[in-house]
CSV table of C-alpha atoms (C1' of nucleotides) in Angstrom, one decimal:
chain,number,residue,atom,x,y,z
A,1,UNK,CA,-5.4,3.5,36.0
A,2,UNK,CA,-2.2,5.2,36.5
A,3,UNK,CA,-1.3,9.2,37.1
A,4,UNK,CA,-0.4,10.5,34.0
A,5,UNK,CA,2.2,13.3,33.3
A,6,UNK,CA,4.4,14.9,30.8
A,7,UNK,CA,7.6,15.6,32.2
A,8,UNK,CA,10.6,17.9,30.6
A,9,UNK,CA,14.2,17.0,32.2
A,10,UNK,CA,17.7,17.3,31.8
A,11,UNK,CA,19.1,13.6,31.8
A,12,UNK,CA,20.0,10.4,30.7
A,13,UNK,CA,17.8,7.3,30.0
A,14,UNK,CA,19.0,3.8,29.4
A,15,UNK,CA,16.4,1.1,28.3
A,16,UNK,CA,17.7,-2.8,28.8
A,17,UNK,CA,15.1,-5.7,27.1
A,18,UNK,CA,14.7,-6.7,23.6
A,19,UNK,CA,17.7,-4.9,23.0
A,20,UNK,CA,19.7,-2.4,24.6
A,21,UNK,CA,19.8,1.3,24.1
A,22,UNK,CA,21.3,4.6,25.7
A,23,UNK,CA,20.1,7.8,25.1
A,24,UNK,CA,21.4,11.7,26.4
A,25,UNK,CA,22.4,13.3,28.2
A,26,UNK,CA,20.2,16.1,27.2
A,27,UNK,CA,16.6,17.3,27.5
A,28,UNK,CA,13.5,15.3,26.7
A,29,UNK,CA,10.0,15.0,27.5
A,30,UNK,CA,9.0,12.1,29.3
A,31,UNK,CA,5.4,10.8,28.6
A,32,UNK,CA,3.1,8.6,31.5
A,33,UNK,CA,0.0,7.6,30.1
A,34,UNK,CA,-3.1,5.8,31.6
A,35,UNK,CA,-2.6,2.8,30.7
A,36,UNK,CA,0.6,2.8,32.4
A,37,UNK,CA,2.6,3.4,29.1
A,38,UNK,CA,6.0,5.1,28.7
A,39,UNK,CA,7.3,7.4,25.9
A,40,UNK,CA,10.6,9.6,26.3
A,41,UNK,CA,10.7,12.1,23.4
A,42,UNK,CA,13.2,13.8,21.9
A,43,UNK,CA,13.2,16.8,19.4
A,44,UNK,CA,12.5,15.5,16.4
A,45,UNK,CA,10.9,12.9,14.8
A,46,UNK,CA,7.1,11.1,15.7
A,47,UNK,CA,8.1,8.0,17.6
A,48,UNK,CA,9.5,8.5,21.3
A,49,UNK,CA,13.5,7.5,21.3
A,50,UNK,CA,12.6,5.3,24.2
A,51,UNK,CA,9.4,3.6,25.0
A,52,UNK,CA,7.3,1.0,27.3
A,53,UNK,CA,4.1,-1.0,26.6
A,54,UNK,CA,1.1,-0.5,29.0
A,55,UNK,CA,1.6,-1.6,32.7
A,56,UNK,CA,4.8,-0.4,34.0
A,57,UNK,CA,5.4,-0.4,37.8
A,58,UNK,CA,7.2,2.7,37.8
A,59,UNK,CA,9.9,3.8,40.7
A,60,UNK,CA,11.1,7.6,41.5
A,61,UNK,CA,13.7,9.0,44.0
A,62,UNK,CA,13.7,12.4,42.8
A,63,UNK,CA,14.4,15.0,45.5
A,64,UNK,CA,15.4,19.0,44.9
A,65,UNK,CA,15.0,18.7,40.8
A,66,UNK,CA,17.2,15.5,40.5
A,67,UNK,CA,17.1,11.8,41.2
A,68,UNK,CA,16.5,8.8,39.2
A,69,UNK,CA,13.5,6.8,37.7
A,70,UNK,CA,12.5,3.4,36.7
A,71,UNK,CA,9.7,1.6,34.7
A,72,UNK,CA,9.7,-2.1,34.7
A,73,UNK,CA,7.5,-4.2,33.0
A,74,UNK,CA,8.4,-8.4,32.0
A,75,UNK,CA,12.1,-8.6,31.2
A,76,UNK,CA,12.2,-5.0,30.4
A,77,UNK,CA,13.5,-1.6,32.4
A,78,UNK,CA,13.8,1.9,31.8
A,79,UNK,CA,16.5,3.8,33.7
A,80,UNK,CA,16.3,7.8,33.9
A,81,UNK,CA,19.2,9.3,35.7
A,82,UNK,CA,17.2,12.9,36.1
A,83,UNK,CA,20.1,16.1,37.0
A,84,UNK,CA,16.9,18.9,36.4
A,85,UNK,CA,13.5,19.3,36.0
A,86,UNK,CA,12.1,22.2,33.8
A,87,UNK,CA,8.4,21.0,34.3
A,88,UNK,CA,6.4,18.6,34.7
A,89,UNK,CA,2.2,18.7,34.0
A,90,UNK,CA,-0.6,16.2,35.3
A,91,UNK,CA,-2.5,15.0,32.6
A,92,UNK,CA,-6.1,14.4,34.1
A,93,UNK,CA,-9.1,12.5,32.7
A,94,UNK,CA,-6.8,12.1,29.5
A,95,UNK,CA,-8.7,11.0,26.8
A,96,UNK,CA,-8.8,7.1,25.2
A,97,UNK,CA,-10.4,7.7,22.3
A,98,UNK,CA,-9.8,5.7,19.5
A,99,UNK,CA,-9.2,7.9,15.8
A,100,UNK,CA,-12.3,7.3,13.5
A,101,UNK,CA,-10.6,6.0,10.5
A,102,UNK,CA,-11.4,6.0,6.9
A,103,UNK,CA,-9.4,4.4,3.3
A,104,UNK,CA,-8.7,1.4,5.5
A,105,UNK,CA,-7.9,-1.8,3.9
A,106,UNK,CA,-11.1,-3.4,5.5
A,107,UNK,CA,-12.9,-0.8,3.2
A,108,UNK,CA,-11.3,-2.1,0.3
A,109,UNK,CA,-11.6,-5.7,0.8
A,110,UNK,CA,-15.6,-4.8,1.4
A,111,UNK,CA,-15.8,-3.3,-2.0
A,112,UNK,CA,-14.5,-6.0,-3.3
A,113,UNK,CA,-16.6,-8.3,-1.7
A,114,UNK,CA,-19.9,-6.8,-2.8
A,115,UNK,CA,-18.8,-6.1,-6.2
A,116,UNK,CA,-17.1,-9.1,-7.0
A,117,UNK,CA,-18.2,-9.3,-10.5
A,118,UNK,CA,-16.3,-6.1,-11.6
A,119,UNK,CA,-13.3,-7.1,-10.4
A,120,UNK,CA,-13.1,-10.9,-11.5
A,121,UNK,CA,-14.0,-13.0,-14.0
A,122,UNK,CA,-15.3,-16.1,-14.1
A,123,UNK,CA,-17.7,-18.1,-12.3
A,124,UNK,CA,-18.0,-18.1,-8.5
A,125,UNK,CA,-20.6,-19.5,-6.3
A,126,UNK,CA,-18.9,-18.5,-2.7
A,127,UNK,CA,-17.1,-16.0,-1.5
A,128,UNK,CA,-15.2,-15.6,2.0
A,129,UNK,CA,-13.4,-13.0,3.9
A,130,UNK,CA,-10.3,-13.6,5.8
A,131,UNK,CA,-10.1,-17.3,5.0
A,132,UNK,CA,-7.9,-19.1,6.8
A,133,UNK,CA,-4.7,-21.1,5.3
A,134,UNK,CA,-1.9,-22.9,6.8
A,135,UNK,CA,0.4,-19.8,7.0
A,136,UNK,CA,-2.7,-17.0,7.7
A,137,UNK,CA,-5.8,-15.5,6.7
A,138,UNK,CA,-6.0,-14.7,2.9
A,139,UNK,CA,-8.5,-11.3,2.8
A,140,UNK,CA,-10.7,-12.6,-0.4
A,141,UNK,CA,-11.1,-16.3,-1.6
A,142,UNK,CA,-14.0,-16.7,-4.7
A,143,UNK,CA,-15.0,-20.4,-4.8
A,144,UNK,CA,-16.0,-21.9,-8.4
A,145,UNK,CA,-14.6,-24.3,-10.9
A,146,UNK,CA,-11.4,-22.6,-10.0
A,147,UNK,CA,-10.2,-20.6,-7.2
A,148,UNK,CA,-9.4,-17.0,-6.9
A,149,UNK,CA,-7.0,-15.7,-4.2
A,150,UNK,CA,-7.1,-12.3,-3.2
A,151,UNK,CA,-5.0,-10.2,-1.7
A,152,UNK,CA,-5.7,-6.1,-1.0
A,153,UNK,CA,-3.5,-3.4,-0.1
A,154,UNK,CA,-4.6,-0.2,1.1
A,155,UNK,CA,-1.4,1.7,-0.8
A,156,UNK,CA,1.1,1.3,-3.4
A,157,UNK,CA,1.9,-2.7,-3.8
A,158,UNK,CA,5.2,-3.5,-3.5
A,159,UNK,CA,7.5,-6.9,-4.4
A,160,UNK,CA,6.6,-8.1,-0.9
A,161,UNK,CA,3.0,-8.0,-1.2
A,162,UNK,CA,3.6,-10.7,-4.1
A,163,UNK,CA,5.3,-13.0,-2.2
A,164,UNK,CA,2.6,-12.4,0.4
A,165,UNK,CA,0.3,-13.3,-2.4
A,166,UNK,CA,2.0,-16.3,-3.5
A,167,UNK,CA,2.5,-17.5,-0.4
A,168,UNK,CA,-1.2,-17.9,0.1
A,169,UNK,CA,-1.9,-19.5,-3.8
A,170,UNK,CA,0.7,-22.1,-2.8
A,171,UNK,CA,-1.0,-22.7,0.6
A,172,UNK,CA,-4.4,-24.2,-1.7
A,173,UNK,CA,-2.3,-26.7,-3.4
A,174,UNK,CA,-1.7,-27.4,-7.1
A,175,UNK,CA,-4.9,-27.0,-8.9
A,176,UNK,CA,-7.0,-24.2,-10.4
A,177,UNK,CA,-5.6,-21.2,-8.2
A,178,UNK,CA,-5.9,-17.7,-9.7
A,179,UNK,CA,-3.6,-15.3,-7.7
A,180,UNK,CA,-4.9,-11.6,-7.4
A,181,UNK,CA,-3.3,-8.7,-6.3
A,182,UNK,CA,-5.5,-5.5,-5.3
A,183,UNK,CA,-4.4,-1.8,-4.5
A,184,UNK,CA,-5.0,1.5,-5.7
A,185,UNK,CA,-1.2,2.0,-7.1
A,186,UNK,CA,1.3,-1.1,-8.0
A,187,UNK,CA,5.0,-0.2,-8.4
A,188,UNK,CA,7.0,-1.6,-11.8
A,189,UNK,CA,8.4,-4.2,-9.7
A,190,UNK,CA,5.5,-5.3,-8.2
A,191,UNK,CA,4.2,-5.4,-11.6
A,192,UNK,CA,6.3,-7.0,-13.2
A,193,UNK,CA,7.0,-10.1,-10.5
A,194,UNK,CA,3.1,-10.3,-10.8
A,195,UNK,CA,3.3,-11.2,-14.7
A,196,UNK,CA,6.3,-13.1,-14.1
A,197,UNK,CA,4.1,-15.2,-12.1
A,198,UNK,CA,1.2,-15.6,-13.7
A,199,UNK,CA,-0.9,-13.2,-11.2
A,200,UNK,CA,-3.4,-10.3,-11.8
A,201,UNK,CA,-3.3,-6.9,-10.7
A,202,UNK,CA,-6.9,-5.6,-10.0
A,203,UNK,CA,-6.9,-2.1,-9.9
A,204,UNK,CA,-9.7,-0.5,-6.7
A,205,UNK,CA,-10.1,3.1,-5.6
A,206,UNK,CA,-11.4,4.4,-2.3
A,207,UNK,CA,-15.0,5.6,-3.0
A,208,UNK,CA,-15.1,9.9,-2.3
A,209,UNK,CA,-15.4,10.4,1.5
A,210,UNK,CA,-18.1,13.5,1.6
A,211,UNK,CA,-20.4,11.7,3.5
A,212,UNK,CA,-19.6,9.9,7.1
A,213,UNK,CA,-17.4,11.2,9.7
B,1,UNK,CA,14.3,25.0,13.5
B,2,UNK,CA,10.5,25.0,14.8
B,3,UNK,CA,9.4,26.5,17.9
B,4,UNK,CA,9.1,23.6,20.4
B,5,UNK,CA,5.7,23.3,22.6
B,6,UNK,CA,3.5,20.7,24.2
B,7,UNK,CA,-0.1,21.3,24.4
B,8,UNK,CA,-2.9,20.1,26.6
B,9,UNK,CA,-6.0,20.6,25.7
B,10,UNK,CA,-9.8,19.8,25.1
B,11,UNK,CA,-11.4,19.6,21.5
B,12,UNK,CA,-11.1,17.6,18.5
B,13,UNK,CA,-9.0,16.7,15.7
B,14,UNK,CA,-9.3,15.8,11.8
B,15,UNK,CA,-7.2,14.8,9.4
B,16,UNK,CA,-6.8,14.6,5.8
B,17,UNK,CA,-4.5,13.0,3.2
B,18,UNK,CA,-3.4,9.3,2.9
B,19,UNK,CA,-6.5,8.7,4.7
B,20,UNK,CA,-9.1,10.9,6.9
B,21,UNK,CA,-9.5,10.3,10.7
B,22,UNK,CA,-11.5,11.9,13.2
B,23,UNK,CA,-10.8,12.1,16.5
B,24,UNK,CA,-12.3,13.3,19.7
B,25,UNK,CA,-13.7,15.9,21.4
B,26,UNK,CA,-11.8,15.1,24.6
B,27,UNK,CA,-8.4,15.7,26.3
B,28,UNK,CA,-5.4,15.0,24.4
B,29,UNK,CA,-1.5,16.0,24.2
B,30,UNK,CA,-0.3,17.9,21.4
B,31,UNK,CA,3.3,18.2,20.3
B,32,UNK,CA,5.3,20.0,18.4
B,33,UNK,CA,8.9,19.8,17.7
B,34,UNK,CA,11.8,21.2,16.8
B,35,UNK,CA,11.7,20.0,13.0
B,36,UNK,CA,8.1,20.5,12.9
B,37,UNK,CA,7.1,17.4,13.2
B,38,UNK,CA,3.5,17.3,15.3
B,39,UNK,CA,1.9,14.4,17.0
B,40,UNK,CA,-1.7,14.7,19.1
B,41,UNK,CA,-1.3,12.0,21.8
B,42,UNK,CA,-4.3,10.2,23.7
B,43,UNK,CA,-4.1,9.0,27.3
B,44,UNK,CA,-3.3,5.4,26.6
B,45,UNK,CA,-1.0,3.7,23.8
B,46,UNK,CA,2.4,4.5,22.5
B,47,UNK,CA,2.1,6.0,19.1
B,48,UNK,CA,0.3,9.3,18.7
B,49,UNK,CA,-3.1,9.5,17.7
B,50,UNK,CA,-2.6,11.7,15.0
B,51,UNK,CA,0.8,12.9,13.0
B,52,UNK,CA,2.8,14.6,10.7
B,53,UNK,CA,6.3,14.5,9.8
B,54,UNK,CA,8.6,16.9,10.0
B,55,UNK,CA,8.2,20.6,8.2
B,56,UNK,CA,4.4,20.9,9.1
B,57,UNK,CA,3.4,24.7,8.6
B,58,UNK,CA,1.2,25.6,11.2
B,59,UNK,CA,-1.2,28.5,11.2
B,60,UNK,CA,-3.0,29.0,14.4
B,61,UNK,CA,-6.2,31.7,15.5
B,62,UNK,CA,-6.4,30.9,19.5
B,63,UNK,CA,-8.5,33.8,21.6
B,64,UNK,CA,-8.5,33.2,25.6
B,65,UNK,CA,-8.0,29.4,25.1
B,66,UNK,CA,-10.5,28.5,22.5
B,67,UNK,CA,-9.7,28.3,18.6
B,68,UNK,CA,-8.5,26.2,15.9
B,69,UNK,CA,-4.8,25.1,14.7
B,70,UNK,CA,-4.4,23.7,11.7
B,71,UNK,CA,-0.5,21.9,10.2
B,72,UNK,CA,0.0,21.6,6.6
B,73,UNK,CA,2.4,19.0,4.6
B,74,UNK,CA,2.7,18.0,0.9
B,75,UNK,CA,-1.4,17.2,0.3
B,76,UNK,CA,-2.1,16.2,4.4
B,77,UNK,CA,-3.5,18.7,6.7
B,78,UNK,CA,-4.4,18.2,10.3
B,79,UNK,CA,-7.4,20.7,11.8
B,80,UNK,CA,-7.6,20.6,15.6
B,81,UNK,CA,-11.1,23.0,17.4
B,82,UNK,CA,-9.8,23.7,20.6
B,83,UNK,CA,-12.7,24.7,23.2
B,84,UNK,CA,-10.3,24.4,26.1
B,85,UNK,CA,-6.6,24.8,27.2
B,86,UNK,CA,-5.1,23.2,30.3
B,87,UNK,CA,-1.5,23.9,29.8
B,88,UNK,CA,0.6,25.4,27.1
B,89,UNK,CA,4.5,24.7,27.6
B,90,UNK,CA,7.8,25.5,25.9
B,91,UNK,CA,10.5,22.6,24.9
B,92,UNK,CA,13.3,24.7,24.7
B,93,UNK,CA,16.8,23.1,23.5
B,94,UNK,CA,15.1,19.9,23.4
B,95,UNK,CA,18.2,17.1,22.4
B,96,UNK,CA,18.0,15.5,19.1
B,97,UNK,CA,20.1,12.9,20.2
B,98,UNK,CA,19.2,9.2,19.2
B,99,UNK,CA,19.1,6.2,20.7
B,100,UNK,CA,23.0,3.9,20.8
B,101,UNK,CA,21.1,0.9,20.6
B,102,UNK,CA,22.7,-2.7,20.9
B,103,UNK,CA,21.3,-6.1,19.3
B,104,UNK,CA,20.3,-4.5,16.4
B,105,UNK,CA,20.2,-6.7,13.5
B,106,UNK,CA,23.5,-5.1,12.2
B,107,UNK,CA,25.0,-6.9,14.9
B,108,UNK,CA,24.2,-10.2,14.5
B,109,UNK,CA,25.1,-10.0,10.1
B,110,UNK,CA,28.2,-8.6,10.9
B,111,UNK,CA,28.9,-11.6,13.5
B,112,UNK,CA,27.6,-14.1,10.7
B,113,UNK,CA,30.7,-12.0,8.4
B,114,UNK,CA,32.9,-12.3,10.6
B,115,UNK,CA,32.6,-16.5,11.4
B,116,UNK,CA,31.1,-17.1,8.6
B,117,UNK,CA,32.8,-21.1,8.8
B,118,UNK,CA,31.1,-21.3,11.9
B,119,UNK,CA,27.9,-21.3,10.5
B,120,UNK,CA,27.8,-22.4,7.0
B,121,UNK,CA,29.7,-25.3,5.4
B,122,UNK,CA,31.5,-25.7,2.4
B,123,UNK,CA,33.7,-24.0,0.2
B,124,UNK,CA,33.4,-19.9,0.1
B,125,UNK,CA,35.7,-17.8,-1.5
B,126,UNK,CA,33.9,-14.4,-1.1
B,127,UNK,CA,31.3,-13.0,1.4
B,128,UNK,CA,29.5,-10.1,1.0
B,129,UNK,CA,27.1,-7.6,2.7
B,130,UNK,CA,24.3,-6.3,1.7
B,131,UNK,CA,24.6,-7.6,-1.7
B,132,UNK,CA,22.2,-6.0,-4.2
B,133,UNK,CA,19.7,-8.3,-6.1
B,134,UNK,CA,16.4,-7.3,-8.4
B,135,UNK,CA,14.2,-7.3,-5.1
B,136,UNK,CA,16.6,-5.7,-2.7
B,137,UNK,CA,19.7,-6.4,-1.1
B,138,UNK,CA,20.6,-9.6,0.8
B,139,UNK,CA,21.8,-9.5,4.2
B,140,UNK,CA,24.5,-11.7,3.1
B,141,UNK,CA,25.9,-13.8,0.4
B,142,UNK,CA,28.6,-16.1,-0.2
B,143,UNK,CA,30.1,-17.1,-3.7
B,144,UNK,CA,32.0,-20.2,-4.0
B,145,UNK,CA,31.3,-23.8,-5.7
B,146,UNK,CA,27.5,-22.6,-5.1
B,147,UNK,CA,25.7,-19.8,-3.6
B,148,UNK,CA,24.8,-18.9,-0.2
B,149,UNK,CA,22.1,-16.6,0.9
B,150,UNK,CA,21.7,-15.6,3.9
B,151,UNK,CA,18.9,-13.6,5.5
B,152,UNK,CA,19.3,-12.3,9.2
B,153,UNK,CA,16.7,-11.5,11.6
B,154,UNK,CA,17.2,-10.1,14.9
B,155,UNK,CA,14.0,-11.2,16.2
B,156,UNK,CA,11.8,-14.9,16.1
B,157,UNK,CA,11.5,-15.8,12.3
B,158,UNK,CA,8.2,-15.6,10.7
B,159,UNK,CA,6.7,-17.1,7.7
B,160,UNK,CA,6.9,-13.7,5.8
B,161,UNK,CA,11.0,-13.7,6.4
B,162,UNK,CA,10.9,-17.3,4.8
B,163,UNK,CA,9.2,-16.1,1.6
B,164,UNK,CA,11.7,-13.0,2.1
B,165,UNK,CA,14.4,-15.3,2.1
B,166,UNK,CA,12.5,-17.2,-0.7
B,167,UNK,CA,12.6,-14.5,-2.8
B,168,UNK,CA,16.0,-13.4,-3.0
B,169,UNK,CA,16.9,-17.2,-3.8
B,170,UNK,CA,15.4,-17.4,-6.7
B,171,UNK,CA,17.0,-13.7,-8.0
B,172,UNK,CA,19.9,-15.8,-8.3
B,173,UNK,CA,18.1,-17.9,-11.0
B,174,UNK,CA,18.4,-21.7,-10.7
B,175,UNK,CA,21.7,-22.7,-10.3
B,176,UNK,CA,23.1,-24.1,-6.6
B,177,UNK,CA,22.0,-21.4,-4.6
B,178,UNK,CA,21.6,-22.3,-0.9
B,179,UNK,CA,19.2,-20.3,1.4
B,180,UNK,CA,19.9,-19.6,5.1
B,181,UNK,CA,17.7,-17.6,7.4
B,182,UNK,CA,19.8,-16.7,10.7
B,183,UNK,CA,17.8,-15.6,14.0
B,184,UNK,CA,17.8,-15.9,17.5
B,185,UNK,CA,14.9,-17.7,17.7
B,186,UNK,CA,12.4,-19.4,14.6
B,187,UNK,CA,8.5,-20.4,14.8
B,188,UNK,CA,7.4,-23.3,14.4
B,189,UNK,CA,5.1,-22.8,11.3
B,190,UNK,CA,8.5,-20.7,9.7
B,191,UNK,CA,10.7,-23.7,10.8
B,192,UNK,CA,8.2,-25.8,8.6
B,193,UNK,CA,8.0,-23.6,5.8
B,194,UNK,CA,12.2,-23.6,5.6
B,195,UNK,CA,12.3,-27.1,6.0
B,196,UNK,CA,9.7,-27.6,3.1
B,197,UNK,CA,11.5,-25.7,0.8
B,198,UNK,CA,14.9,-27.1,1.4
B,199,UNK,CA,16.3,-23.8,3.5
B,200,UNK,CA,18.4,-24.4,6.9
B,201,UNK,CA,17.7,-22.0,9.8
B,202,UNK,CA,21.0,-20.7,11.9
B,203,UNK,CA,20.9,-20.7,15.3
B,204,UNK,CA,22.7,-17.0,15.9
B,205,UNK,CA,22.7,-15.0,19.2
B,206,UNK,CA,23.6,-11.9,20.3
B,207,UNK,CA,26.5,-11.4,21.9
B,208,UNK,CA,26.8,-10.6,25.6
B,209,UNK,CA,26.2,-6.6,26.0
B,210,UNK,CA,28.7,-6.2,29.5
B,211,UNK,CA,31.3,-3.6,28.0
B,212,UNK,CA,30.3,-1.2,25.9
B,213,UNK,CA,27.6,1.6,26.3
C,1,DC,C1',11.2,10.5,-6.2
C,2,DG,C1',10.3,5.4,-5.9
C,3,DG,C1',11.8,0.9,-4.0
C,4,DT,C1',13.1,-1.9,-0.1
C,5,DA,C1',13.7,-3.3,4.6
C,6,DC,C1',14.4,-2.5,9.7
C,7,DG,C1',12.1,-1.5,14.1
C,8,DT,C1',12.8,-2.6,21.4
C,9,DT,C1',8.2,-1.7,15.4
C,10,DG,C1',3.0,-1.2,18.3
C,11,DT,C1',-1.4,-3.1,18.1
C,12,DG,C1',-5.3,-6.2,17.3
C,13,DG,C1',-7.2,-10.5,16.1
C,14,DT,C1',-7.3,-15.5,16.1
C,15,DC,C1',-6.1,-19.8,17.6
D,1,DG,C1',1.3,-17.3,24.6
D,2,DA,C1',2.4,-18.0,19.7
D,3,DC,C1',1.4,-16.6,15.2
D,4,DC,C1',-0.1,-13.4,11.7
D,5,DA,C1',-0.9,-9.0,9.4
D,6,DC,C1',-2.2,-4.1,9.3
D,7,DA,C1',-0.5,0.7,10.0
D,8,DG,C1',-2.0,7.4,7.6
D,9,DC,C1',3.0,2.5,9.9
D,10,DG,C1',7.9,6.1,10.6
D,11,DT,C1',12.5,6.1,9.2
D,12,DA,C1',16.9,5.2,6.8
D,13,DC,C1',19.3,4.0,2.8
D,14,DC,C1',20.1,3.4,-1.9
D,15,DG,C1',19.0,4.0,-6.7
DNA sequence: CGGTACGTTGTGGTC
DNA sequence: GACCACAGCGTACCG
């Protein structure tokens, strides 16, 4: 548990790790979390311009407004060079909860799963979730005189999800593989690499949402 | 040009539109910025809890620290009950500026460009960037005798940037086309899949960082 | 607007 | 720790 705070300077931040970035001088809000996590914001846009995973031993020589700071964590650092402080808040007993999601892939794949029938044809005798294959888990698999691969998306199916698709057909080996794709919306590409391929496009909805939550 | 605030307090959040999440009651950060974008943060994690991209339209009916706030976009709303209100403060001429980042992926295509005998034998009369094909354009691509495709990574090379790789190969139709996937570092399940499929990894690093930034 | 890929992707799960 | 895939991915860029 660390002390958590939102602080809004005038400064300059340079971050040295994975790669190397500088950012400012100018004004952003700097972000402690719990967990030890660091986020330094800037006006616009969702994700923080500079940022550090949970854990950071953080160092601070800030005296009269101005100073420097530092969060380490591995091979990583995150220098502030701080000239003033506008404000900075305490963020106590900051909740951890977790966002209640619904239209998740999981909730397609499930659907899917139960109603297995209305989706593919042909005679199956087992179905599996997240079967494993040399090069990951492939989210449907139907087991019968042939095999059915099946792979879900949650949005629009691009190209890539094809090749993600493929990727796991090939991984069963020559034989009787069928190769389905399933999302809500396909683009024309994704279409048409599908026929080009011999695949199948199953088309699945998210059931209305009234109820739950 | 938004007004600019961060807000801490206690209550919960929904939202609607690619998906539906609920969140909370409890503590959490809300921010706003300056192109409207708004993100509720909880007290662990990087990424917010709950978002909206830029030119949100907020309509807001707070009475001595208890209300609701509501931010509209396109067909997504986000409704946050507020019961309670720790702090409320104003970002004012918060920087836009972004991050000068180095060892970006840029970096190491352009160093592939640039030596491009270094790293791939034979014959090449042309090279070129970015070079459009029906699935998207390849990092680079040599014309000579044969073909050369290149795809750079700036990170370890998966399985999913061998199919990438795979995949803009065979937009070239079947002629001598070789494929290359460049990185600084390769897995061992994406080194079999290259080998497999007759693609060469190259070994590419970044550049030391010493002058600049 | 759709299509495609990068990103210090972050994060969780499995092995 | 490596590997793999999801995510309301966000964001930029190009058509």
């Amino acid at each position: 548990m660390f002390g958590s705070f939102s602080l809004y300077f005038y400064g300059s931040v340079r971050y040295e790790g994975r790669a190397v970035g500088l950012l400012g001088p100018g004004k952003f809000l700097l972000l402690r979390k719990n967990d030890g996590s660091v986020s330094v914001h800037g006006g616009s846009k969702i994700p923080p311009r500079n940022y550090m995973g949970a854990g950071t031993k953080m160092h601070m020589n800030v005296q009269a407004g101005s100073g420097q700071m530092s969060f380490k964590r591995k091979k990583e650092i995150i220098w502030i060079e701080i000239s003033q402080i506008f404000f900075m808040e305490k963020m106590d007993e900051w909740s951890e909860d977790e966002v209640l999601l619904r239209k998740t892939e999981k909730e397609l794949v499930d659907k899917i799963f139960r109603n297995w029938p209305d989706y593919i044809d042909g005679e199956y005798d087992l179905i599996e979730k997240e079967y494993p294959t040399e090069y990951g888990p492939v989210d449907l698999v139907g087991f019968g005189p042939q095999i059915a691969v099946v792979e879900v998306k949650r949005r629009r199916a691009t190209v890539s999800d094809c090749t993600q698709l493929r990727k796991y057909v090939e991984a069963f080996g020559a034989s009787d593989v069928m190769g389905y794709l399933a999302s809500p919306e396909i683009g024309d590409n994704a279409s048409q690499y599908l026929e080009k391929h011999g695949y199948n496009w199953i088309h699945v909805t998210f059931d209305s949402v009234h109820e739950l939550l």
